[in-house]
mmCIF file of C-alpha atoms in Angstrom:
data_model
loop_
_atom_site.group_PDB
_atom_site.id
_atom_site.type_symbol
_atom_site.label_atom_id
_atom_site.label_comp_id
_atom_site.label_asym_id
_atom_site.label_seq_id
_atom_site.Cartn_x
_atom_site.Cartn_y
_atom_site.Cartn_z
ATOM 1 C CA UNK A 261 7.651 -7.777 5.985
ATOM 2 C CA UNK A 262 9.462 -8.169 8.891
ATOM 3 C CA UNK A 263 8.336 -11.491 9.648
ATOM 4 C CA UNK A 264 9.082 -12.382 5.640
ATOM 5 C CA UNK A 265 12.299 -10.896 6.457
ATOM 6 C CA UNK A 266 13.462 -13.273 9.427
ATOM 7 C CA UNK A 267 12.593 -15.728 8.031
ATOM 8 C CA UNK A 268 15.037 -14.853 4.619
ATOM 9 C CA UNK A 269 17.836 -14.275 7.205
ATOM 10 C CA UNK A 270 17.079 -18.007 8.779
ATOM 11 C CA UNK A 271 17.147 -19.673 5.672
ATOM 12 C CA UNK A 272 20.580 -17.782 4.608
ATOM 13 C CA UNK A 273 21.826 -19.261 7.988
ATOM 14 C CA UNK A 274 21.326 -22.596 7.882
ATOM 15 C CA UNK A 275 22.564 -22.520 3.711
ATOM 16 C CA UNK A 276 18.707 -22.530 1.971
ATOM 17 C CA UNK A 277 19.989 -20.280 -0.427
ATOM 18 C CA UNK A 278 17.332 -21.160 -2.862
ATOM 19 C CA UNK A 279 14.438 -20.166 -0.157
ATOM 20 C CA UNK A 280 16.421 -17.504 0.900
ATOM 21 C CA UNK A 281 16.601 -15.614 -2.604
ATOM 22 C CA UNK A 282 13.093 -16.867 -2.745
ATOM 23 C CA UNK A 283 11.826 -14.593 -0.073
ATOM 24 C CA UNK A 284 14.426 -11.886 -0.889
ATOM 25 C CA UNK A 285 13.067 -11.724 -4.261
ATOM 26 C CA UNK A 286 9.284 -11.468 -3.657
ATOM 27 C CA UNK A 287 9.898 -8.913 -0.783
ATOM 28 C CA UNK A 288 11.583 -6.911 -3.350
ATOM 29 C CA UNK A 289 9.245 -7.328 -5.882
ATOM 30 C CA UNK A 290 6.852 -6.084 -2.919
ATOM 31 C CA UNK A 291 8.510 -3.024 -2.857
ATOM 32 C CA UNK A 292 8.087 0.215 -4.203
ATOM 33 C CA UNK A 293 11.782 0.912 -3.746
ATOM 34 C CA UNK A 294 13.595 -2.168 -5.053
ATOM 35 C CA UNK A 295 16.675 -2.049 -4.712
ATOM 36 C CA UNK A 296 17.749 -5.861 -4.690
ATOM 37 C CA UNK A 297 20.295 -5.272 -2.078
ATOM 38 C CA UNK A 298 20.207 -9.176 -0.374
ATOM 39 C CA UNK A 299 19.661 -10.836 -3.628
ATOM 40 C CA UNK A 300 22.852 -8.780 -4.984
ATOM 41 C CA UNK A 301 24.557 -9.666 -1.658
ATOM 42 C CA UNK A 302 23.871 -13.067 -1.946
ATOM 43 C CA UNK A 303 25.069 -13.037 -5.917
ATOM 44 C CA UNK A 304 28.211 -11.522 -4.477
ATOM 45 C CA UNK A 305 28.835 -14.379 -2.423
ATOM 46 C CA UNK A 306 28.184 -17.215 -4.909
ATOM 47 C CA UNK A 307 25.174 -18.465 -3.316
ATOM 48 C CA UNK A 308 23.031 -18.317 -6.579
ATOM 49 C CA UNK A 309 21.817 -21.051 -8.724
ATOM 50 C CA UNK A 310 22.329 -20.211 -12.267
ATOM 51 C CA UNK A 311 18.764 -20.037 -12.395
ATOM 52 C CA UNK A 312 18.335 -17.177 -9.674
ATOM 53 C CA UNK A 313 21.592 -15.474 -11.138
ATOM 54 C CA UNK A 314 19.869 -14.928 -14.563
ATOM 55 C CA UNK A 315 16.405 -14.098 -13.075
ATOM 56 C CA UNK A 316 17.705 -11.134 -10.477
ATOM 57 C CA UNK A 317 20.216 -10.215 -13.746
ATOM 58 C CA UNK A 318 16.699 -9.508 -15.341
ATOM 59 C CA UNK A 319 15.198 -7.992 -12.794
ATOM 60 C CA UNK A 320 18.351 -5.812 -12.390
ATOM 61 C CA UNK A 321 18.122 -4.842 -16.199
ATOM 62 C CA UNK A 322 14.383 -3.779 -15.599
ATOM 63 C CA UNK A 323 15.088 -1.690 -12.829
ATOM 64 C CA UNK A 324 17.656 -0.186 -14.550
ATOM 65 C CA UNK A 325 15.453 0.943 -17.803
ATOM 66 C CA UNK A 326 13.026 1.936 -15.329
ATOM 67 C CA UNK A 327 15.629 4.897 -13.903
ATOM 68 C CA UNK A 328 16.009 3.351 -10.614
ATOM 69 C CA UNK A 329 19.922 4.084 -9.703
ATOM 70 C CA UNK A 330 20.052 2.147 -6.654
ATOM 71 C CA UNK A 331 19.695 -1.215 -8.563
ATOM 72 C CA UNK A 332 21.524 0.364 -11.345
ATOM 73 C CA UNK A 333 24.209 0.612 -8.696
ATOM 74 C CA UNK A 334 24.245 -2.866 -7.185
ATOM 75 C CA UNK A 335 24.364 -4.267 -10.373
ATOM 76 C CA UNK A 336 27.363 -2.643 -11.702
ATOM 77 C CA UNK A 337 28.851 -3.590 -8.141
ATOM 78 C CA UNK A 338 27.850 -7.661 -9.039
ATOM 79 C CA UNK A 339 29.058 -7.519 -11.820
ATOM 80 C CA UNK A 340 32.306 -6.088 -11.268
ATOM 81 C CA UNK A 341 32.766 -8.730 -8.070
ATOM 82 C CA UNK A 342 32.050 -11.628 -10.343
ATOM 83 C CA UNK A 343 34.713 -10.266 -13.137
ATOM 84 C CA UNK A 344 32.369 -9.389 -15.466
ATOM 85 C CA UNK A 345 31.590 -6.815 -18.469
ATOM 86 C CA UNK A 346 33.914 -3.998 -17.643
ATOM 87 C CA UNK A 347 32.443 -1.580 -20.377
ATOM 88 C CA UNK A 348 28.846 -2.789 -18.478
ATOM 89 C CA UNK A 349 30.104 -2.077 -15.161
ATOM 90 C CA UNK A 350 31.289 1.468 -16.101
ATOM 91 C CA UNK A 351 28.030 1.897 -17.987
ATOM 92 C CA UNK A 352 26.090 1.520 -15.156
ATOM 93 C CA UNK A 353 27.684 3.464 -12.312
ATOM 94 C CA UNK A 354 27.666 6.492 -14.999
ATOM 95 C CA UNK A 355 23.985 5.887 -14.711
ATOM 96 C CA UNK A 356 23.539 5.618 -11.086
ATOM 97 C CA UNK A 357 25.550 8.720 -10.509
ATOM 98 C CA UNK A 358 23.632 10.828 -13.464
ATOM 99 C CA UNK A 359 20.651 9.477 -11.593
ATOM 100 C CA UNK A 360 22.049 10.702 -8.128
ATOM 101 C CA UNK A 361 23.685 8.167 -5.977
ATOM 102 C CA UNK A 362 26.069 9.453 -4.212
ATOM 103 C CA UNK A 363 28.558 6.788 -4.108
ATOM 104 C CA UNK A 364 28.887 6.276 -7.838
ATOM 105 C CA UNK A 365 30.728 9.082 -8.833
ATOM 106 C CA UNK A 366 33.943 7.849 -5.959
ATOM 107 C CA UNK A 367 32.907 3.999 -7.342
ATOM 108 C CA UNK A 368 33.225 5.200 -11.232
ATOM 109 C CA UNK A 369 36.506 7.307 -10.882
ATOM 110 C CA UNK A 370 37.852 4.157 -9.120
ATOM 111 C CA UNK A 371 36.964 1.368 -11.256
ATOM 112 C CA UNK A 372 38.103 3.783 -14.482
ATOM 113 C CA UNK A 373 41.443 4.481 -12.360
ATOM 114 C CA UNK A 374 42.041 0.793 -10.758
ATOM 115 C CA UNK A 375 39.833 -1.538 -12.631
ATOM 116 C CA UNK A 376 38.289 -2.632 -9.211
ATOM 117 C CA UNK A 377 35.950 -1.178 -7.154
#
């Protein structure tokens, strides 16, 4: 993984986003712990094709059903950074904090206070 890993980090470098998510994507998909973080990262910094955006959106959803609050987490946290479905956003750090990450609570009571996380 390590090696898969570098090599994800290279290709962000040098702009191959597409590899990049590529890579990120299987060695989540790998894990037993997914919690999307590069893929969300690189989301957050527009360097998604559509095509990627909608796939790790998927993926994100999945997770999500499947009770995993870390990638319940992130994706309230893309979502909110690309200006998008407020009532989503709220809905899902409500279920990263019932499902006990500890940042959501301090993330929920701030986007419900501020609008912005």
């Amino acid at each position: 993984m390590d090696e898969d890993f570098k090599a994800a980090q290279q290709a962000l470098a040098v702009g191959a986003y597409y590899q990049a998510f590529e890579i990120f994507f299987m060695m989540e998909q790998a894990s037993t712990d997914s919690n999307f973080i590069n893929c969300c990262r690189m989301a957050i910094s527009n360097q998604l094709c559509p095509e990627h955006q909608q796939q790790l959106f998927e993926r994100l959803e999945h997770e999500t059903r499947m009770n995993n609050g870390r990638a319940a987490y992130n994706y309230a946290l893309v979502l909110e950074r690309l200006g998008q479905h407020n009532k989503k956003v709220t809905e899902l750090l409500h279920k990263a904090q019932l499902l006990g990450v500890p940042e959501a609570e301090s993330s929920l009571n701030k986007f419900i206070y501020t609008g912005k996380l």
